[in-house]
Amino acid sequence: MSTPTPVEPGHDAIVEKDAVESVVHLMPIVLPIVGAVLMLLLASIAVYMA
């Protein structure tokens, strides 16, 4: 078992950049665009099948 080294309070800890946190601020823009594209795709499939 490995034991992590404790971080001293006087030293700055190395902060890892989280991939999810770097994308979260784009969600209000990306989600409606992806939703619109998905709706158009499903509507075109429905019209093609009809």
Backbone atoms as SQL, in Angstrom:
CREATE TABLE atoms (id INTEGER PRIMARY KEY, chain TEXT, resi INTEGER, resn TEXT, atom TEXT, x REAL, y REAL, z REAL);
INSERT INTO atoms VALUES
  (1, 'A', 1, 'MET', 'N', 0.838, -1.170, 0.000),
  (2, 'A', 1, 'MET', 'CA', 0.000, 0.000, 0.000),
  (3, 'A', 1, 'MET', 'C', 0.887, 1.239, 0.000),
  (4, 'A', 2, 'SER', 'N', 0.455, 2.212, -0.722),
  (5, 'A', 2, 'SER', 'CA', 1.229, 3.446, -0.754),
  (6, 'A', 2, 'SER', 'C', 0.566, 4.475, 0.135),
  (7, 'A', 3, 'THR', 'N', 1.391, 5.253, 0.800),
  (8, 'A', 3, 'THR', 'CA', 0.859, 6.312, 1.642),
  (9, 'A', 3, 'THR', 'C', 1.190, 7.645, 0.994),
  (10, 'A', 4, 'PRO', 'N', 0.179, 8.473, 0.750),
  (11, 'A', 4, 'PRO', 'CA', 0.460, 9.771, 0.130),
  (12, 'A', 4, 'PRO', 'C', 1.211, 10.676, 1.096),
  (13, 'A', 5, 'THR', 'N', 2.074, 11.488, 0.553),
  (14, 'A', 5, 'THR', 'CA', 2.823, 12.403, 1.403),
  (15, 'A', 5, 'THR', 'C', 1.918, 13.560, 1.816),
  (16, 'A', 6, 'PRO', 'N', 1.935, 13.920, 3.078),
  (17, 'A', 6, 'PRO', 'CA', 1.060, 15.016, 3.522),
  (18, 'A', 6, 'PRO', 'C', 1.557, 16.355, 2.964),
  (19, 'A', 7, 'VAL', 'N', 0.601, 17.218, 2.687),
  (20, 'A', 7, 'VAL', 'CA', 0.928, 18.540, 2.158),
  (21, 'A', 7, 'VAL', 'C', 1.085, 19.488, 3.334),
  (22, 'A', 8, 'GLU', 'N', 2.217, 20.172, 3.387),
  (23, 'A', 8, 'GLU', 'CA', 2.440, 21.123, 4.467),
  (24, 'A', 8, 'GLU', 'C', 1.601, 22.370, 4.227),
  (25, 'A', 9, 'PRO', 'N', 1.044, 22.952, 5.268),
  (26, 'A', 9, 'PRO', 'CA', 0.177, 24.116, 5.073),
  (27, 'A', 9, 'PRO', 'C', 0.910, 25.337, 4.523),
  (28, 'A', 10, 'GLY', 'N', 2.203, 25.439, 4.731),
  (29, 'A', 10, 'GLY', 'CA', 2.952, 26.595, 4.260),
  (30, 'A', 10, 'GLY', 'C', 3.250, 26.553, 2.776),
  (31, 'A', 11, 'HIS', 'N', 3.224, 25.379, 2.197),
  (32, 'A', 11, 'HIS', 'CA', 3.570, 25.228, 0.782),
  (33, 'A', 11, 'HIS', 'C', 2.307, 25.144, -0.069),
  (34, 'A', 12, 'ASP', 'N', 2.384, 25.685, -1.262),
  (35, 'A', 12, 'ASP', 'CA', 1.247, 25.596, -2.176),
  (36, 'A', 12, 'ASP', 'C', 1.190, 24.198, -2.769),
  (37, 'A', 13, 'ALA', 'N', 0.013, 23.613, -2.729),
  (38, 'A', 13, 'ALA', 'CA', -0.174, 22.283, -3.306),
  (39, 'A', 13, 'ALA', 'C', -0.300, 22.413, -4.820),
  (40, 'A', 14, 'ILE', 'N', 0.194, 21.423, -5.505),
  (41, 'A', 14, 'ILE', 'CA', 0.055, 21.401, -6.960),
  (42, 'A', 14, 'ILE', 'C', -1.401, 21.068, -7.275),
  (43, 'A', 15, 'VAL', 'N', -2.056, 21.967, -7.970),
  (44, 'A', 15, 'VAL', 'CA', -3.477, 21.785, -8.278),
  (45, 'A', 15, 'VAL', 'C', -3.587, 21.134, -9.648),
  (46, 'A', 16, 'GLU', 'N', -4.231, 19.974, -9.662),
  (47, 'A', 16, 'GLU', 'CA', -4.441, 19.278, -10.922),
  (48, 'A', 16, 'GLU', 'C', -5.634, 19.899, -11.625),
  (49, 'A', 17, 'LYS', 'N', -5.527, 20.091, -12.930),
  (50, 'A', 17, 'LYS', 'CA', -6.615, 20.672, -13.694),
  (51, 'A', 17, 'LYS', 'C', -7.602, 19.560, -14.057),
  (52, 'A', 18, 'ASP', 'N', -8.820, 19.716, -13.596),
  (53, 'A', 18, 'ASP', 'CA', -9.856, 18.724, -13.836),
  (54, 'A', 18, 'ASP', 'C', -10.491, 18.981, -15.196),
  (55, 'A', 19, 'ALA', 'N', -10.614, 17.936, -15.995),
  (56, 'A', 19, 'ALA', 'CA', -11.167, 18.072, -17.345),
  (57, 'A', 19, 'ALA', 'C', -12.635, 18.478, -17.301),
  (58, 'A', 20, 'VAL', 'N', -13.376, 17.970, -16.335),
  (59, 'A', 20, 'VAL', 'CA', -14.802, 18.286, -16.250),
  (60, 'A', 20, 'VAL', 'C', -15.002, 19.758, -15.892),
  (61, 'A', 21, 'GLU', 'N', -14.209, 20.255, -14.947),
  (62, 'A', 21, 'GLU', 'CA', -14.363, 21.643, -14.531),
  (63, 'A', 21, 'GLU', 'C', -13.972, 22.620, -15.631),
  (64, 'A', 22, 'SER', 'N', -13.111, 22.200, -16.537),
  (65, 'A', 22, 'SER', 'CA', -12.716, 23.092, -17.625),
  (66, 'A', 22, 'SER', 'C', -13.784, 23.176, -18.714),
  (67, 'A', 23, 'VAL', 'N', -14.740, 22.235, -18.719),
  (68, 'A', 23, 'VAL', 'CA', -15.771, 22.209, -19.758),
  (69, 'A', 23, 'VAL', 'C', -17.121, 22.719, -19.255),
  (70, 'A', 24, 'VAL', 'N', -17.310, 22.736, -17.945),
  (71, 'A', 24, 'VAL', 'CA', -18.619, 23.055, -17.361),
  (72, 'A', 24, 'VAL', 'C', -19.117, 24.434, -17.785),
  (73, 'A', 25, 'HIS', 'N', -18.240, 25.415, -17.907),
  (74, 'A', 25, 'HIS', 'CA', -18.697, 26.760, -18.250),
  (75, 'A', 25, 'HIS', 'C', -19.210, 26.854, -19.687),
  (76, 'A', 26, 'LEU', 'N', -18.958, 25.855, -20.513),
  (77, 'A', 26, 'LEU', 'CA', -19.453, 25.847, -21.892),
  (78, 'A', 26, 'LEU', 'C', -20.822, 25.180, -22.031),
  (79, 'A', 27, 'MET', 'N', -21.311, 24.536, -20.978),
  (80, 'A', 27, 'MET', 'CA', -22.555, 23.771, -21.062),
  (81, 'A', 27, 'MET', 'C', -23.774, 24.604, -21.463),
  (82, 'A', 28, 'PRO', 'N', -23.964, 25.838, -20.982),
  (83, 'A', 28, 'PRO', 'CA', -25.151, 26.596, -21.414),
  (84, 'A', 28, 'PRO', 'C', -25.166, 26.902, -22.906),
  (85, 'A', 29, 'ILE', 'N', -24.026, 26.837, -23.548),
  (86, 'A', 29, 'ILE', 'CA', -23.959, 27.082, -24.992),
  (87, 'A', 29, 'ILE', 'C', -24.059, 25.771, -25.770),
  (88, 'A', 30, 'VAL', 'N', -23.352, 24.769, -25.291),
  (89, 'A', 30, 'VAL', 'CA', -23.240, 23.507, -26.028),
  (90, 'A', 30, 'VAL', 'C', -24.529, 22.694, -25.976),
  (91, 'A', 31, 'LEU', 'N', -25.176, 22.616, -24.820),
  (92, 'A', 31, 'LEU', 'CA', -26.360, 21.758, -24.686),
  (93, 'A', 31, 'LEU', 'C', -27.512, 22.155, -25.613),
  (94, 'A', 32, 'PRO', 'N', -27.890, 23.437, -25.716),
  (95, 'A', 32, 'PRO', 'CA', -28.971, 23.773, -26.655),
  (96, 'A', 32, 'PRO', 'C', -28.608, 23.501, -28.113),
  (97, 'A', 33, 'ILE', 'N', -27.350, 23.722, -28.471),
  (98, 'A', 33, 'ILE', 'CA', -26.928, 23.461, -29.852),
  (99, 'A', 33, 'ILE', 'C', -27.010, 21.972, -30.162),
  (100, 'A', 34, 'VAL', 'N', -26.512, 21.150, -29.243),
  (101, 'A', 34, 'VAL', 'CA', -26.571, 19.695, -29.445),
  (102, 'A', 34, 'VAL', 'C', -28.015, 19.215, -29.455),
  (103, 'A', 35, 'GLY', 'N', -28.865, 19.795, -28.605),
  (104, 'A', 35, 'GLY', 'CA', -30.280, 19.428, -28.589),
  (105, 'A', 35, 'GLY', 'C', -30.972, 19.774, -29.900),
  (106, 'A', 36, 'ALA', 'N', -30.667, 20.947, -30.445),
  (107, 'A', 36, 'ALA', 'CA', -31.270, 21.354, -31.720),
  (108, 'A', 36, 'ALA', 'C', -30.813, 20.449, -32.857),
  (109, 'A', 37, 'VAL', 'N', -29.549, 20.113, -32.879),
  (110, 'A', 37, 'VAL', 'CA', -29.032, 19.221, -33.928),
  (111, 'A', 37, 'VAL', 'C', -29.680, 17.847, -33.820),
  (112, 'A', 38, 'LEU', 'N', -29.830, 17.358, -32.591),
  (113, 'A', 38, 'LEU', 'CA', -30.457, 16.050, -32.390),
  (114, 'A', 38, 'LEU', 'C', -31.919, 16.066, -32.824),
  (115, 'A', 39, 'MET', 'N', -32.649, 17.142, -32.508),
  (116, 'A', 39, 'MET', 'CA', -34.044, 17.241, -32.931),
  (117, 'A', 39, 'MET', 'C', -34.170, 17.287, -34.451),
  (118, 'A', 40, 'LEU', 'N', -33.308, 18.056, -35.105),
  (119, 'A', 40, 'LEU', 'CA', -33.337, 18.119, -36.566),
  (120, 'A', 40, 'LEU', 'C', -33.011, 16.758, -37.187),
  (121, 'A', 41, 'LEU', 'N', -32.056, 16.068, -36.583),
  (122, 'A', 41, 'LEU', 'CA', -31.690, 14.751, -37.091),
  (123, 'A', 41, 'LEU', 'C', -32.855, 13.773, -36.955),
  (124, 'A', 42, 'LEU', 'N', -33.498, 13.769, -35.785),
  (125, 'A', 42, 'LEU', 'CA', -34.620, 12.858, -35.571),
  (126, 'A', 42, 'LEU', 'C', -35.811, 13.225, -36.447),
  (127, 'A', 43, 'ALA', 'N', -36.055, 14.519, -36.651),
  (128, 'A', 43, 'ALA', 'CA', -37.156, 14.930, -37.519),
  (129, 'A', 43, 'ALA', 'C', -36.888, 14.531, -38.950),
  (130, 'A', 44, 'SER', 'N', -35.658, 14.674, -39.416),
  (131, 'A', 44, 'SER', 'CA', -35.355, 14.272, -40.797),
  (132, 'A', 44, 'SER', 'C', -35.476, 12.761, -40.982),
  (133, 'A', 45, 'ILE', 'N', -35.120, 12.011, -39.962),
  (134, 'A', 45, 'ILE', 'CA', -35.295, 10.547, -40.036),
  (135, 'A', 45, 'ILE', 'C', -36.772, 10.210, -40.074),
  (136, 'A', 46, 'ALA', 'N', -37.595, 10.898, -39.285),
  (137, 'A', 46, 'ALA', 'CA', -39.033, 10.632, -39.268),
  (138, 'A', 46, 'ALA', 'C', -39.667, 10.979, -40.610),
  (139, 'A', 47, 'VAL', 'N', -39.260, 12.078, -41.209),
  (140, 'A', 47, 'VAL', 'CA', -39.810, 12.457, -42.513),
  (141, 'A', 47, 'VAL', 'C', -39.362, 11.480, -43.582),
  (142, 'A', 48, 'TYR', 'N', -38.123, 11.024, -43.502),
  (143, 'A', 48, 'TYR', 'CA', -37.616, 10.053, -44.474),
  (144, 'A', 48, 'TYR', 'C', -38.349, 8.720, -44.364),
  (145, 'A', 49, 'MET', 'N', -38.667, 8.312, -43.142),
  (146, 'A', 49, 'MET', 'CA', -39.347, 7.028, -42.943),
  (147, 'A', 49, 'MET', 'C', -40.828, 7.098, -43.330),
  (148, 'A', 50, 'ALA', 'N', -41.426, 8.263, -43.299),
  (149, 'A', 50, 'ALA', 'CA', -42.862, 8.405, -43.547),
  (150, 'A', 50, 'ALA', 'C', -43.205, 8.327, -45.020);
